[in-house]
XYZ file of C-alpha atoms in Angstrom:
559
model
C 107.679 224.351 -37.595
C 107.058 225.886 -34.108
C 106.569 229.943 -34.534
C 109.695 231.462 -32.907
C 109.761 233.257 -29.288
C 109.749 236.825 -29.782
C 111.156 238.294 -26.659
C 109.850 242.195 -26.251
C 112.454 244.688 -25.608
C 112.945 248.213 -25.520
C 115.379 249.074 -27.929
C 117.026 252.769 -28.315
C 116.467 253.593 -32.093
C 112.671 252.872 -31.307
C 112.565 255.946 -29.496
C 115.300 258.062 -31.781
C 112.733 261.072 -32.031
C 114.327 262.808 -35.226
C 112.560 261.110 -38.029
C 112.719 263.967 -41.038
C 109.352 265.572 -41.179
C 109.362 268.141 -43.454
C 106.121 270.056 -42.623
C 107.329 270.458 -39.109
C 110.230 272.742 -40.021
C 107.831 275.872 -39.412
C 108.250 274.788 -36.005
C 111.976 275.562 -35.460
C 114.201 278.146 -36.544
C 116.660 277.907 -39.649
C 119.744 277.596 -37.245
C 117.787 274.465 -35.415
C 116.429 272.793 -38.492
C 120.162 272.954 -39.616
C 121.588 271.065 -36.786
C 118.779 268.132 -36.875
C 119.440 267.834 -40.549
C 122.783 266.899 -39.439
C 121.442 264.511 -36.668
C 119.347 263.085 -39.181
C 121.714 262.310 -41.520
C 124.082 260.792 -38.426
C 120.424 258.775 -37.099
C 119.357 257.354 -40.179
C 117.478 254.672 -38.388
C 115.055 256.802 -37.584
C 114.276 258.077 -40.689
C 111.356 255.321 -42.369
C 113.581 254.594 -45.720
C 116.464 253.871 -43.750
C 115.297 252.166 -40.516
C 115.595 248.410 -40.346
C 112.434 246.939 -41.687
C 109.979 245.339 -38.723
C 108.078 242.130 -39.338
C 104.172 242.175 -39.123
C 103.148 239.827 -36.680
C 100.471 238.603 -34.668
C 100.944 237.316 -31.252
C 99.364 235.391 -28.204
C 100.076 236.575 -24.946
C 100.395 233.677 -22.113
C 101.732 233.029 -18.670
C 104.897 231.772 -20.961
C 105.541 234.403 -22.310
C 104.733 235.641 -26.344
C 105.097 233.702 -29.313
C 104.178 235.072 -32.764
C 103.839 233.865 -36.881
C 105.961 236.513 -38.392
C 105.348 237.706 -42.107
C 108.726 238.917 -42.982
C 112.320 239.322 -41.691
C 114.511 241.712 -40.260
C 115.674 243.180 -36.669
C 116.084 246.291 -35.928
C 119.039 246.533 -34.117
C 122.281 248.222 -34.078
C 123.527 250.824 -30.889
C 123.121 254.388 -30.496
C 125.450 256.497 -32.177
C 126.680 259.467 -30.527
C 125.429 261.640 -32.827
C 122.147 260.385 -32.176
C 122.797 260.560 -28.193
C 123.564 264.452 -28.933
C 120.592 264.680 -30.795
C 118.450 263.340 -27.938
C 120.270 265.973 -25.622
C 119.479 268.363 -28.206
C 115.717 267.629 -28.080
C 116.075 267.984 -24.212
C 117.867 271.198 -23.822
C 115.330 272.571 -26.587
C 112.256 271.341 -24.578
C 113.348 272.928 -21.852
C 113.772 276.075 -23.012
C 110.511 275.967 -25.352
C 108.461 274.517 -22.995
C 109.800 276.970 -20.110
C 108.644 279.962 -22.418
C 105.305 278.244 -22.415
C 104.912 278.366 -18.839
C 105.304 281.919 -19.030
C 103.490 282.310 -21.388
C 100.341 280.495 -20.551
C 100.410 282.622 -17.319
C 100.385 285.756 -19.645
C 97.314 284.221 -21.803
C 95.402 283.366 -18.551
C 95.646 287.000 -17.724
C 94.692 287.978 -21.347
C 91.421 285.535 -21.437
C 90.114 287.052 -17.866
C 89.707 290.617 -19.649
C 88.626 288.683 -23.104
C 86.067 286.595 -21.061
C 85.010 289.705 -19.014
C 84.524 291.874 -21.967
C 82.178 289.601 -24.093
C 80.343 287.541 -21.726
C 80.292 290.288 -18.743
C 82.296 287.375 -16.574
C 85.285 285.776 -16.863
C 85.640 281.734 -17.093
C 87.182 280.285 -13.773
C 90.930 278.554 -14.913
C 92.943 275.862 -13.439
C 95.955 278.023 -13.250
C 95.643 278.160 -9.291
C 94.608 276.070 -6.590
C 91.792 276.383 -3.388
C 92.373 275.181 -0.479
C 90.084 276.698 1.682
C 87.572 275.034 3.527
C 85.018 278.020 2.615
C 85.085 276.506 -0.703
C 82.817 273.564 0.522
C 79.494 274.225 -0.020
C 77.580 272.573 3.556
C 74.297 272.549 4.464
C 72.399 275.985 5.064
C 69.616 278.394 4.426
C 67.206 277.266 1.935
C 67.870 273.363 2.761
C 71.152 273.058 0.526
C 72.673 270.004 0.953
C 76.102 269.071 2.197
C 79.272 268.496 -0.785
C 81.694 266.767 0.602
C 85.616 266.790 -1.160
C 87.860 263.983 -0.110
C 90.939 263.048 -2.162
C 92.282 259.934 -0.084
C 92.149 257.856 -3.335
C 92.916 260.710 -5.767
C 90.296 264.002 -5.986
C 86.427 263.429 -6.345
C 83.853 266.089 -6.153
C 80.173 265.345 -5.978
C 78.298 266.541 -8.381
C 74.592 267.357 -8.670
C 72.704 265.925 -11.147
C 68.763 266.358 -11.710
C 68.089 263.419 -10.142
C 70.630 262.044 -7.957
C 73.916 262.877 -6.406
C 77.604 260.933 -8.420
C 80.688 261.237 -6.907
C 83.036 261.966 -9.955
C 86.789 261.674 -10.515
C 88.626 264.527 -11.204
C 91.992 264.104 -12.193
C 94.491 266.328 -10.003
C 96.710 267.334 -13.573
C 94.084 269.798 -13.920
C 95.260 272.021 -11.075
C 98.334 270.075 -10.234
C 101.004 270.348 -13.395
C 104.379 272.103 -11.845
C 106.509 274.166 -14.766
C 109.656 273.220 -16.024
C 111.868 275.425 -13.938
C 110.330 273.702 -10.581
C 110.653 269.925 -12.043
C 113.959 270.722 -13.507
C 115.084 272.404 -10.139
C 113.394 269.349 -7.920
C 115.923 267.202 -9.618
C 118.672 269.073 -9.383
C 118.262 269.367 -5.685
C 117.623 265.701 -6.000
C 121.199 264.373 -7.586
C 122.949 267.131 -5.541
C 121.560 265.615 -2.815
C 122.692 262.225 -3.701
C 126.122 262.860 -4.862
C 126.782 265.088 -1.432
C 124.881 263.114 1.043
C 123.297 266.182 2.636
C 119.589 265.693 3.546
C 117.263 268.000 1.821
C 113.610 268.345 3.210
C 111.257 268.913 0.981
C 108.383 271.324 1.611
C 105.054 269.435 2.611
C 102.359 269.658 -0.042
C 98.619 271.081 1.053
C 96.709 268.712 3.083
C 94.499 267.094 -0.024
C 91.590 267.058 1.132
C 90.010 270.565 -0.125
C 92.428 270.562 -3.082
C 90.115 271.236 -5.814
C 90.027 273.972 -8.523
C 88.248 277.183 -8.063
C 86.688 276.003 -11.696
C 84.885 273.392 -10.345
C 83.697 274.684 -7.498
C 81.962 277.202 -9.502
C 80.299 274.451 -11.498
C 79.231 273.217 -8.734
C 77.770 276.018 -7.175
C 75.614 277.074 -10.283
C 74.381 273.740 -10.199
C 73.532 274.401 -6.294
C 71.994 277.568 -6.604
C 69.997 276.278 -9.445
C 71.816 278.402 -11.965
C 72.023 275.766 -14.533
C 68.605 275.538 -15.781
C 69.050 278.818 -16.937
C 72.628 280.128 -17.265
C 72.654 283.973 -18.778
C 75.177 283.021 -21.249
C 75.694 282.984 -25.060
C 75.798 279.243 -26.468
C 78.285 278.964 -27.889
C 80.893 281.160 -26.061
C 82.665 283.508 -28.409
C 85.932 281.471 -28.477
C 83.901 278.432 -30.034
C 82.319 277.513 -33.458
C 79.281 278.392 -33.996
C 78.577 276.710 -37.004
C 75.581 274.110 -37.904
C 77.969 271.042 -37.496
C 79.070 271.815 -34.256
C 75.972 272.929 -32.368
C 73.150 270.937 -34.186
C 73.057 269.906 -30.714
C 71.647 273.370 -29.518
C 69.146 273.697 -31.853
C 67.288 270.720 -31.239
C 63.488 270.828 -29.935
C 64.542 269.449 -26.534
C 66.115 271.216 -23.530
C 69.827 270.552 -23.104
C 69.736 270.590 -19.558
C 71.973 268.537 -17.221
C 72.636 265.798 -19.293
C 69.332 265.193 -20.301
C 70.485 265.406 -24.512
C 71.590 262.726 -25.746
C 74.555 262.038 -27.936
C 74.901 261.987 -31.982
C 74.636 258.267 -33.062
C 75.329 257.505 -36.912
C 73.380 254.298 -37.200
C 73.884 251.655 -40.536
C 72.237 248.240 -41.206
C 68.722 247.365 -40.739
C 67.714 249.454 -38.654
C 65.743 248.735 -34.980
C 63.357 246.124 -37.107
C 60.416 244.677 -34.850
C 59.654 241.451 -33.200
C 61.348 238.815 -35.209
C 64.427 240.600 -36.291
C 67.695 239.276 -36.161
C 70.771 241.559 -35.986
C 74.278 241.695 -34.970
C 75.234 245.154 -32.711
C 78.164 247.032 -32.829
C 79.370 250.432 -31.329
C 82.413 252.265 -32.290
C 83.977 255.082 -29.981
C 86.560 257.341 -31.416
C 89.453 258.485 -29.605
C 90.477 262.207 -28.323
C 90.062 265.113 -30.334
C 88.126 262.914 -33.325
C 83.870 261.880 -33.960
C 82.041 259.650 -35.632
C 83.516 259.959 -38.764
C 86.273 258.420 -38.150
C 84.505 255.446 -38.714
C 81.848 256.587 -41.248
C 84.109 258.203 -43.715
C 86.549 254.972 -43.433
C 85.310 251.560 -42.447
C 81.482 252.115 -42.704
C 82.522 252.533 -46.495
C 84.138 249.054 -46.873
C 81.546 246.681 -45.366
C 80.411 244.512 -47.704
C 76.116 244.058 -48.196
C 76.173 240.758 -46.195
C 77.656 242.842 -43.234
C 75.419 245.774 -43.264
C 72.273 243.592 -43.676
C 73.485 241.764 -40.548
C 74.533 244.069 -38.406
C 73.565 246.947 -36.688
C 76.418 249.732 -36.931
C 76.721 252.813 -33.930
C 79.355 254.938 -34.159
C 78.961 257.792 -31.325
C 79.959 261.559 -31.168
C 81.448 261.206 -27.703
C 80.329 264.277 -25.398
C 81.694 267.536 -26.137
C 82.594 266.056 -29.518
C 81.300 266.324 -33.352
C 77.738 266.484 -33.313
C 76.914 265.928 -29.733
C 76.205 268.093 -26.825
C 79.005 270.539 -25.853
C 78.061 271.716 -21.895
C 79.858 274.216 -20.285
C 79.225 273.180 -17.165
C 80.499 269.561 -17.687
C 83.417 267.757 -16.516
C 83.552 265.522 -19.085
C 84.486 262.722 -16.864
C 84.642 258.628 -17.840
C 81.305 258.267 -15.890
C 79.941 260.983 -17.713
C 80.960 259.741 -21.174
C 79.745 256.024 -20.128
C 76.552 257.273 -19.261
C 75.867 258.817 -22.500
C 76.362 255.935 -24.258
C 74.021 253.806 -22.391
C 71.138 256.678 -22.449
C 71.909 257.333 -25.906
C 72.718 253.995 -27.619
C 71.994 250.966 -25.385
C 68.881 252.417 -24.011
C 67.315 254.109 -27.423
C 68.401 251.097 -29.524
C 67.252 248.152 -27.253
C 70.694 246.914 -26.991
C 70.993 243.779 -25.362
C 74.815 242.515 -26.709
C 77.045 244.084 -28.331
C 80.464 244.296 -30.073
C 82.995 247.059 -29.186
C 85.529 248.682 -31.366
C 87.603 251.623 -29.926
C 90.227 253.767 -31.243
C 92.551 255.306 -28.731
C 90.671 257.406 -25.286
C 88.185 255.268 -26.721
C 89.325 252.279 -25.196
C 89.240 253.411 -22.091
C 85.271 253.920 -22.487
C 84.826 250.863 -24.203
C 86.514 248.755 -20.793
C 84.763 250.813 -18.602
C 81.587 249.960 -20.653
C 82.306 246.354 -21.100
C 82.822 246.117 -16.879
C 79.517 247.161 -16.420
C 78.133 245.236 -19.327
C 79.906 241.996 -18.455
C 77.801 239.722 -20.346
C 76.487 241.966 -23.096
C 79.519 242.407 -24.533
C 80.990 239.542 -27.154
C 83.950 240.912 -28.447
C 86.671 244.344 -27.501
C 88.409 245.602 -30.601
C 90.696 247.634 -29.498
C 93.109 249.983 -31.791
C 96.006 251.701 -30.044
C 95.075 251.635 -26.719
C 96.797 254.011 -24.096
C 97.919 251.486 -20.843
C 100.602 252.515 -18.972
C 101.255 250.520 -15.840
C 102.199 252.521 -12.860
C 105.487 251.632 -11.236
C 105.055 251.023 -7.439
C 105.432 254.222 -5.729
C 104.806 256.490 -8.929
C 101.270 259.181 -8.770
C 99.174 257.112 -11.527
C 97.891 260.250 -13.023
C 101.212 261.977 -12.784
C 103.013 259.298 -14.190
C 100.146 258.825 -17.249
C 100.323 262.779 -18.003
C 104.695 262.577 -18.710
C 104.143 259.642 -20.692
C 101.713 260.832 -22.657
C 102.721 264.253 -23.015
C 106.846 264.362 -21.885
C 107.327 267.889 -23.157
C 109.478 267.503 -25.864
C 109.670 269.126 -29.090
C 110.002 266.021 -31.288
C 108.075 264.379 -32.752
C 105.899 266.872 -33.720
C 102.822 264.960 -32.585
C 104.360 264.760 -28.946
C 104.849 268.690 -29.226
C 101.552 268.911 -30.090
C 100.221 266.204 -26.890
C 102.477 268.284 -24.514
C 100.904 271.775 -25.171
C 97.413 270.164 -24.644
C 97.940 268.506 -22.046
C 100.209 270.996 -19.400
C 98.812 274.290 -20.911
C 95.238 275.340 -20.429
C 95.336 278.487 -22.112
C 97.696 277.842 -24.869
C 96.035 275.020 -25.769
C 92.559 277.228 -25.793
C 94.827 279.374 -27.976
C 95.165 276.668 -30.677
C 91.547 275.384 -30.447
C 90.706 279.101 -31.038
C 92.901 279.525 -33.934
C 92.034 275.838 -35.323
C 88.215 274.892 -34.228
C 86.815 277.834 -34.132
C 87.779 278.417 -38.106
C 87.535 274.868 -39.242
C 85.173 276.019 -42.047
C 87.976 278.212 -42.823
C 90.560 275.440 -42.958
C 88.547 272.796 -45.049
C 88.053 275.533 -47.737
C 91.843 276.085 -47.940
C 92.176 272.691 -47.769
C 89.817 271.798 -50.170
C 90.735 275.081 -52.562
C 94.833 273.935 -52.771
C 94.144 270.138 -53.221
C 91.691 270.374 -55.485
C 89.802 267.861 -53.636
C 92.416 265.280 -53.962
C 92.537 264.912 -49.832
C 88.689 263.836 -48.312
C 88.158 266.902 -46.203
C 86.061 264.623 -43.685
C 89.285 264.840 -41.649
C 88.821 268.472 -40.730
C 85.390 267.560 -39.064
C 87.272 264.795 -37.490
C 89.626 266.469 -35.697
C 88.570 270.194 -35.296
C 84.907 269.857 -34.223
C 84.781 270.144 -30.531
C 85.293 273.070 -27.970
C 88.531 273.531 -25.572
C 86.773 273.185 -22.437
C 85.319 269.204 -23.596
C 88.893 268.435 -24.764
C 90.831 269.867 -21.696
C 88.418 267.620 -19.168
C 88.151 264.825 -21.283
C 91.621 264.604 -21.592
C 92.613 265.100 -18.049
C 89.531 263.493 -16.656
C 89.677 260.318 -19.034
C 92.976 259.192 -19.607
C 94.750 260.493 -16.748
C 92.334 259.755 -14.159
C 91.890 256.536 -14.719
C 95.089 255.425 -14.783
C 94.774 253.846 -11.492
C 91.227 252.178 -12.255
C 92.601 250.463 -15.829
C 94.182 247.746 -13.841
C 91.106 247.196 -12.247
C 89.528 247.037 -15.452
C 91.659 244.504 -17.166
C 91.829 242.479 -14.452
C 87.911 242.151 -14.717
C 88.019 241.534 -18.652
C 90.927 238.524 -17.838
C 88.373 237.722 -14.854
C 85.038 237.896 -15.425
C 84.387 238.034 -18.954
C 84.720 235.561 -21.510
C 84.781 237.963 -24.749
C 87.227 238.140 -27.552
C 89.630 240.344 -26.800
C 91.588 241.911 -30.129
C 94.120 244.796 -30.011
C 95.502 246.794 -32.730
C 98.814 248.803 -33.424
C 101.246 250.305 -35.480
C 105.197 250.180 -35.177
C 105.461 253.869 -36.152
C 102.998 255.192 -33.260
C 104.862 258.176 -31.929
C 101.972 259.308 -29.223
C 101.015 255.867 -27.630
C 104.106 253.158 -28.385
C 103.427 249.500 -29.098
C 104.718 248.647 -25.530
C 101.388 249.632 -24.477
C 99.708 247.105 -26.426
C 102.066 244.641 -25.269
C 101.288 245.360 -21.787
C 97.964 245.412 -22.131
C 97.765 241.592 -23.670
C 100.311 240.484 -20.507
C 97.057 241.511 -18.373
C 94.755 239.818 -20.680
C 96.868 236.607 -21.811
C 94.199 235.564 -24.179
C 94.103 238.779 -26.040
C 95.547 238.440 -29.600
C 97.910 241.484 -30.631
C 98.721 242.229 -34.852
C 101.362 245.197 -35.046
C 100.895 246.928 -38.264
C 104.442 247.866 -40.065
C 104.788 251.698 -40.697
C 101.655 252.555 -39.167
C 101.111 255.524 -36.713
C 98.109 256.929 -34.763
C 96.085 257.859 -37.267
C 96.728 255.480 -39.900
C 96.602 252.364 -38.407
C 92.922 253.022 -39.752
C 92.839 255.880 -42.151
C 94.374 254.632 -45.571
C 93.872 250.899 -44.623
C 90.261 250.583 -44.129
C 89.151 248.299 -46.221
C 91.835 245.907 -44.739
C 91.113 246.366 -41.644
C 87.176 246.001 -42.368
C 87.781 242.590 -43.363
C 89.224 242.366 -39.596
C 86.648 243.167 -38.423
C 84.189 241.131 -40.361
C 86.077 237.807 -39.521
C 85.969 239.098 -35.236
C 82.691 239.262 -35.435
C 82.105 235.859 -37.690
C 84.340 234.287 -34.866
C 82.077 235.243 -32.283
């Protein structure tokens, strides 16, 4: 019997955003909690008893469309109530008033971390929270023989960067310095539909010529690294508002000079090891996603390989820069180039990598196709696990467009809450990585102390072992810049190479939706898709890894 043709559609009680969560009431006041209960109760397909049950599928992308072998029944279908149309208006007017509070107060907080800064380490730390413009910002040629930095931003900002041996022109995303408040975005639109409904013609106020637009912040990066301040910067390491604990700076303790990039990452290695002439091995590398490490994967699927894996393959799963283990720079801008070249100096290069499978979880898979285009042949197979693709509507700012997907400033789910204050608020999200990562020992004893170790505590190091200043850049200067390039990318994966391509997601991810997935395999028809029923972020691996070792084992078998 042929498999039926699933036709992919966005449907409204996919994106009903008041599933009961009942650790996330601490967020909201009794009065609000009240009136969501209600909504609830009126939007019970959002809740996971009561929504309609989803079938788990595989499916082939191809120029005719998607087809797919479904393991069970069910649609999940009905309209919108209006209850559950209030609720969404709810969420709205609540966002706007939370998240307009945040823009006040992350002004106050910037002002608060200048004295802070200037207190403890005698300067304070240059902010995105305004823009230069100024042509004096460009450092040019002078006294001494400095060379010339140019800025241009025709195709999006770049600064070039000075490295100990040769000059890269980086990307830097423009949501660092570039992420307008909810008053002015709220008022823009108003202006906007008044406009329309009127007919009057409203000029808009012409934005800063581009090309100087770059952050007082990195122009003071750069300029240390001009006036050869980085090889020995008079500052504490680590700052005060960052852990200072074994796990997270084993990195600065190490015999060798942490200078420029010249460290190299944390690699947890499994198998047989480098070998010698003769050897026979099968490699794999494993990048985590934002805010995570290594263990991810050594806590979870490392466990569940069977002996005939391990004694075949070679097993790398990185600390990705800034992250776990691995170096955390203050002077880095944790761009994609930066994180690529890691992982060739640190893992490609040390190991004598000549092929290699890649599984990524996440920001992850944005490394791992940036990897596999300049690796076109190395690479045999992309595993790919909740990858965030967004294509860019014709006429939309890629990076602008990426950032209100990924973070659209609303107050539920909680996770989106969560995405939106790390991604539009410098200082409030330093604020949380100063309450949370900073006292992460503190936070796996408590854990640890009221569960009686019933919950593996390797989560804490997970999630809570990195500093503000990798996350912010990394972030901004991963996802969102390279918004534009990912369709670049794929189309070189569906062009010029001829690996496996697998991708990975769950039906209950409320940070990066399945849609994304689906998009990604309509750029890469031969790319094979498996949607995981009530899965979400996090545990579409965590809880399931032995299944989805056994995934894995049969990729790599394939190819």
């Amino acid at each position: 019997m042929a498999p039926p043709s699933i036709r992919f559609k966005y449907t409204p009680c996919d994106d009903c955003h008041l599933a009961l969560d009942h650790s996330s009431f601490v967020l909201f006041s009794p009065l609000l909690c009240f009136a969501l209960l209600l909504l609830w109760f009126a939007c019970g397909c959002s809740h996971p008893k009561t929504r309609a049950r989803k079938p788990h599928c595989y499916y082939r992308f191809s120029s005719m469309g998607a087809q797919g072998v479904m393991e069970g029944g069910g649609k999940c279908g009905g309209d919108r109530s209006l209850l559950a149309g209030a609720g969404e208006m709810l969420n709205s007017v609540v966002g706007f008033i939370v998240f307009s509070f945040l823009d006040v107060l992350d002004i106050v907080l910037c002002l608060v971390y200048k004295v802070i800064d200037y207190a403890i380490e005698a300067k304070w730390k240059p902010c995105y929270c305004c823009s230069s413009y100024d042509k004096s910002m460009v450092p040019t040629a002078g006294a001494g023989g400095r060379s010339s930095f140019l800025l241009s931003a025709s195709r999006g900002p770049k600064v070039v960067r000075l490295c100990s041996t040769k000059l890269q022109l980086e990307d830097v995303s423009d949501t660092l310095y570039c992420r307008p408040s909810r008053v002015t975005e709220f008022s823009r639109k108003a202006t906007a539909a008044v406009a329309a409904n009127t007919g009057m013609s409203i000029k808009s106020p012409a934005p800063p010529a581009a090309a100087f637009a770059v952050s007082a912040n990195v122009m003071e990066m750069l300029r240390g690294k001009i006036d050869g301040r980085w090889k020995r910067l008079p500052q504490s390491i680590p700052l005060w508002s960052d852990c200072d604990c074994k796990v997270c700076n084993s990195w600065s303790r190490s015999s060798s000079p942490v200078v420029d990039g010249d460290s190299r990452l944390y690699v947890h290695t499994d198998g047989p090891g480098d070998g010698g002439p003769g050897t026979t091995s099968t490699d794999v590398l494993f990048i985590h996603g934002f805010i995570s490490s290594s263990a991810l994967w050594t806590e979870t699927v490392f466990q569940e390989f069977t002996e005939e894996t391990r004694s075949r393959h070679r097993l790398f799963a990185v600390d990705l820069l800034g992250f776990g283990r691995s170096p955390k720079p203050a002077d880095s801008l944790y761009t994609l180039r930066e994180h690529v070249d890691m992982i060739e100096k640190s893992v490609l290069q040390v190991h004598d990598v000549k092929s290699f499978h890649i599984v990524a979880h996440s920001l992850g898979c944005i490394i791992a196709l940036a990897l596999a285009v300049r690796h076109p042949n190395a690479v045999k197979s992309l595993t790919l696990l909740s990858p965030p693709y967004f294509p860019v509507p014709r006429g939309e700012e890629p990076t602008q467009f990426v950032m209100r997907r990924v973070a659209p400033r609303r107050v539920w789910p909680a996770i989106v809450f969560g995405a939106s204050m790390a991604c539009w608020y410098e200082h409030v999200s330093r604020t949380v990585c100063l309450l949370i990562c900073k006292n992460h020992r503190i936070w796996d004893f408590l854990l640890k102390f009221f569960t009686r170790n019933r919950i593996r505590t390797f989560m804490v190091e997970v999630f809570m072992c990195h500093t503000h200043n990798a996350a912010w850049h990394t972030l901004h200067n991963v996802i969102f810049a390279s918004a534009e390039r990912m369709e670049s990318y794929l189309e070189m994966v569906r062009e010029k190479l001829s690996c496996d391509v697998r991708v990975f997601h769950g039906d209950g991810d409320e940070l990066l939706p399945v849609e994304c997935s689906y998009d990604l395999a309509a750029k890469v028809p031969r790319a094979r898709v498996k949607i995981f029923h009530k899965k979400d972020h996090v545990t579409i691996l965590v809880g399931q890894q032995r299944a989805f070792a056994r995934e894995l084992e049969q990729i790599w078998m394939d190819n």
